[in-house]
CSV table of N, CA and C in Angstrom, one decimal:
chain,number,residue,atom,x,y,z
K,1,UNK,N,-13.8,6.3,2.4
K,1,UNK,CA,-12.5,6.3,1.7
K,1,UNK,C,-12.8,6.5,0.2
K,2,UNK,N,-11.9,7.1,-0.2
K,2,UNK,CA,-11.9,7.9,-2.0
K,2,UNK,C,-12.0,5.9,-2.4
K,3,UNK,N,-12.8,6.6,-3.8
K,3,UNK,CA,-12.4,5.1,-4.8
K,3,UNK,C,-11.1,5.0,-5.1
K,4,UNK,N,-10.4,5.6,-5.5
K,4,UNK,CA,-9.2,6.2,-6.3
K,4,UNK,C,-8.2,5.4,-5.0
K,5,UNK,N,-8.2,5.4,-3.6
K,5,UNK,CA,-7.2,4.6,-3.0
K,5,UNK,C,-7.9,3.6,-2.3
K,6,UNK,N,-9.0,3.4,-2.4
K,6,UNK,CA,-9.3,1.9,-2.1
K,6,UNK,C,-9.2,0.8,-3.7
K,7,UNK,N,-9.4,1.6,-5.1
K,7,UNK,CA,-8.6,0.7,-5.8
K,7,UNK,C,-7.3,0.2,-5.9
K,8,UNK,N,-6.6,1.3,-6.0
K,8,UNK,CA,-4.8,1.4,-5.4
K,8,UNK,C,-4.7,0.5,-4.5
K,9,UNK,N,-5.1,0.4,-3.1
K,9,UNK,CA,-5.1,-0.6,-2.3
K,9,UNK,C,-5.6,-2.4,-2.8
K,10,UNK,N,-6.4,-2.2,-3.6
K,10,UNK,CA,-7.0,-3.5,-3.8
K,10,UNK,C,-5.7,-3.9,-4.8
K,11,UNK,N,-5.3,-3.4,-5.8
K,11,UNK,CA,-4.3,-3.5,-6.9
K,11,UNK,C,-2.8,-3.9,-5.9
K,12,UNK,N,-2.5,-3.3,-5.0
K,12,UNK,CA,-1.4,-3.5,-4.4
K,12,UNK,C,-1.4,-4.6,-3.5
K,13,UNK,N,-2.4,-4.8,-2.8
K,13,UNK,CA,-3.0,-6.2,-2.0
K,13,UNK,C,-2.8,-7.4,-3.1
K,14,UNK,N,-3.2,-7.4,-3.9
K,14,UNK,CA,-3.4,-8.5,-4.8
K,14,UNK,C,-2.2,-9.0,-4.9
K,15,UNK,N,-1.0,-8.3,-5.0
K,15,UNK,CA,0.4,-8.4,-5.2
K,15,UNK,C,0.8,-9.5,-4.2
K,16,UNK,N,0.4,-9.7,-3.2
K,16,UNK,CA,0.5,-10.5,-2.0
K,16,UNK,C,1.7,-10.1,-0.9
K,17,UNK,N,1.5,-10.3,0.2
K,17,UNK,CA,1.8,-10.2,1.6
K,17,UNK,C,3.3,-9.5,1.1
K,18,UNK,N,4.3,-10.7,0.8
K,18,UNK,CA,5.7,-10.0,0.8
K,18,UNK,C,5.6,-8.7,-0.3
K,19,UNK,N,5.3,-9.0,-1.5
K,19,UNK,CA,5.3,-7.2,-2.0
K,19,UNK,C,4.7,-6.5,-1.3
K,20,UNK,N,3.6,-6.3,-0.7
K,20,UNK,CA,3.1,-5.5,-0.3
K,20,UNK,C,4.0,-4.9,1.1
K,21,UNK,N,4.9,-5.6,1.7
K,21,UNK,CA,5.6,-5.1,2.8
K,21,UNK,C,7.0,-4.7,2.1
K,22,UNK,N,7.2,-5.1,1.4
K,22,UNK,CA,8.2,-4.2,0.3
K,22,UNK,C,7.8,-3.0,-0.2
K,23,UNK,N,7.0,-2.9,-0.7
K,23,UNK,CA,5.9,-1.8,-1.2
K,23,UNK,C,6.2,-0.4,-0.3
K,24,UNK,N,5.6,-1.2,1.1
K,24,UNK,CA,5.2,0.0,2.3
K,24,UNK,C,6.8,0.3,2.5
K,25,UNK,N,8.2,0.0,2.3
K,25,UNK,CA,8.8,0.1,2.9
K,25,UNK,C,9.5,1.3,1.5
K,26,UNK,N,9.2,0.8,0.6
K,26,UNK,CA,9.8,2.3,-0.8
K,26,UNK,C,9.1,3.9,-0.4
K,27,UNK,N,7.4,2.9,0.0
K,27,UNK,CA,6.6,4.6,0.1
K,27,UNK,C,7.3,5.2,1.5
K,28,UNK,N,8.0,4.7,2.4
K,28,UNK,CA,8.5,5.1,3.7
K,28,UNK,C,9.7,5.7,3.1
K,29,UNK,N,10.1,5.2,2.4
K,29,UNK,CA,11.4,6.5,1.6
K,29,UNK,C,11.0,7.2,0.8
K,30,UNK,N,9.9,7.4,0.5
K,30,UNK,CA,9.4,8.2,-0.3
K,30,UNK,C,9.2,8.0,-2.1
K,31,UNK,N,9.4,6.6,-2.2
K,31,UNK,CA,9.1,6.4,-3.6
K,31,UNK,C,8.0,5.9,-4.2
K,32,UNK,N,7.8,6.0,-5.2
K,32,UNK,CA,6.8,6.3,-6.1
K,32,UNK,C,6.5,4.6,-6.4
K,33,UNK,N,5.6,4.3,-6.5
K,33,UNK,CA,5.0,2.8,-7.0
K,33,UNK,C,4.1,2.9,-8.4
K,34,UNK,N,3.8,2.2,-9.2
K,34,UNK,CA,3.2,2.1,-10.2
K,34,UNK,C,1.6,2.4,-10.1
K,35,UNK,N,1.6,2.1,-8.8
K,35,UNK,CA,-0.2,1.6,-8.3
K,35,UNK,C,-0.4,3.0,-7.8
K,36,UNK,N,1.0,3.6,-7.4
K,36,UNK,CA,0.4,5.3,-6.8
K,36,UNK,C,0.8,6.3,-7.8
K,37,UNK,N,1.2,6.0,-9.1
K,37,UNK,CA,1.3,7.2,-10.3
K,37,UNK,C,-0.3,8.3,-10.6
K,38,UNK,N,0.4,9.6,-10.2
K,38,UNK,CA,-0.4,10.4,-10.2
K,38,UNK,C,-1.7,10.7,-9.4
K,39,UNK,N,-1.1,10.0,-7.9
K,39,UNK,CA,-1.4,10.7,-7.0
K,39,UNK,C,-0.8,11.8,-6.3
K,40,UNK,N,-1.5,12.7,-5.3
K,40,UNK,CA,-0.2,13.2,-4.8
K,40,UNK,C,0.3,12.5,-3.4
K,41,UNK,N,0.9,13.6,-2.5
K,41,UNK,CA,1.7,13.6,-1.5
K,41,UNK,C,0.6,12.4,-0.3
K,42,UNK,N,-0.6,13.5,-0.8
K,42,UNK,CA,-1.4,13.4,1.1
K,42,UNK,C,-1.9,11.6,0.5
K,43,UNK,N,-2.5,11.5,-0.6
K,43,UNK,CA,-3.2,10.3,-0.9
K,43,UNK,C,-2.0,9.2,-0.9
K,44,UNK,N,-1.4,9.3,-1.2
K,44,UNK,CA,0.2,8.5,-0.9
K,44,UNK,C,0.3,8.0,0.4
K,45,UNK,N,0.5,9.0,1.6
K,45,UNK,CA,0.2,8.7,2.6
K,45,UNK,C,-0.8,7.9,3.1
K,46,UNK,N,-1.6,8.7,2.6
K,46,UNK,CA,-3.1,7.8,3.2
K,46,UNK,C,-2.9,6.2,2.5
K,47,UNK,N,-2.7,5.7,1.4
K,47,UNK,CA,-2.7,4.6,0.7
K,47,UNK,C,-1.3,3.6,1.8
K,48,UNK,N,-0.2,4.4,2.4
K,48,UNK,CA,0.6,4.0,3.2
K,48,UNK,C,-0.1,3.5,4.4
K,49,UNK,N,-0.8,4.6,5.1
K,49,UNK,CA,-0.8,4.4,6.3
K,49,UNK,C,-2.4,3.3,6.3
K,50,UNK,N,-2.6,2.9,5.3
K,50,UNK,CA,-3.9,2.1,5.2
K,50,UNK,C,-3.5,0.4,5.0
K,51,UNK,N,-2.0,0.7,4.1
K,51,UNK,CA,-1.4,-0.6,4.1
K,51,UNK,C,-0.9,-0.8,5.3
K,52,UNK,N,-0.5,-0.6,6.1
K,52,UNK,CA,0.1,-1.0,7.5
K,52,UNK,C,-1.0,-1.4,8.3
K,53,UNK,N,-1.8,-0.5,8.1
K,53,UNK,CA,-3.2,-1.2,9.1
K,53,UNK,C,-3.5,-2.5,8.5
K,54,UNK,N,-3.7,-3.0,7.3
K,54,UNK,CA,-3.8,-3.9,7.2
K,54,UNK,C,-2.5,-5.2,7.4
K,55,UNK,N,-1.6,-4.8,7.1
K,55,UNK,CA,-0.6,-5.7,7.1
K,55,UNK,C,-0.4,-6.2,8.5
K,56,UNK,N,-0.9,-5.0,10.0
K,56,UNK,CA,-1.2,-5.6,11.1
K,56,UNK,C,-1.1,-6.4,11.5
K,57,UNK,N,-2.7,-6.9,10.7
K,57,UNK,CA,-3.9,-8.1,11.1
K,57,UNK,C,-2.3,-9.3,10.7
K,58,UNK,N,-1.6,-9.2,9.9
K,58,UNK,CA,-0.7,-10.2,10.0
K,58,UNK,C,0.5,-10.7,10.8
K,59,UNK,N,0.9,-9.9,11.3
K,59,UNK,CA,1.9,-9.6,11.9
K,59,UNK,C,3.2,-9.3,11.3
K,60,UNK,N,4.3,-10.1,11.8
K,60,UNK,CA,5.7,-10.4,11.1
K,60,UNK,C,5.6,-11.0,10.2
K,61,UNK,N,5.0,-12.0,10.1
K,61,UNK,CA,4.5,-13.0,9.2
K,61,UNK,C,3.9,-13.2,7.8
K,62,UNK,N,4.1,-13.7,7.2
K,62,UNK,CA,2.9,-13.7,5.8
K,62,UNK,C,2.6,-15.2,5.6
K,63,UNK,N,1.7,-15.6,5.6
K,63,UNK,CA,1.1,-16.6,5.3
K,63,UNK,C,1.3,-17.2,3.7
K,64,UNK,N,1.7,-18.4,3.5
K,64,UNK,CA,1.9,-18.8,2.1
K,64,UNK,C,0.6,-19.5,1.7
């Protein structure tokens, strides 16, 4: 994986469980996050479809 979206990912993780499923749901409409400024289209995606894998391992749920 690029450093460039496994940082992105680490910066957005940090935010914890409920932002981060907020998060995934702006990039699903296609907006823009602070953590993905000046990336483009495909790495956007990729940083999406990496948070869902992770968010998985949680389910519906987020742990407090």
């Amino acid at each position: 994986m690029d450093q460039r979206i496994a940082d992105c990912l680490e910066r957005l993780c940090r935010k914890g469980c409920l932002s981060v499923r907020a998060d995934i749901q702006l990039l699903e409409q296609g907006k823009a996050l602070p953590e993905t400024e000046g990336m483009d289209q495909q790495e956007v995606q990729l940083v999406l479809k990496e948070l869902k894998s992770i968010m998985a391992a949680y389910g519906d749920t987020c742990r407090v």
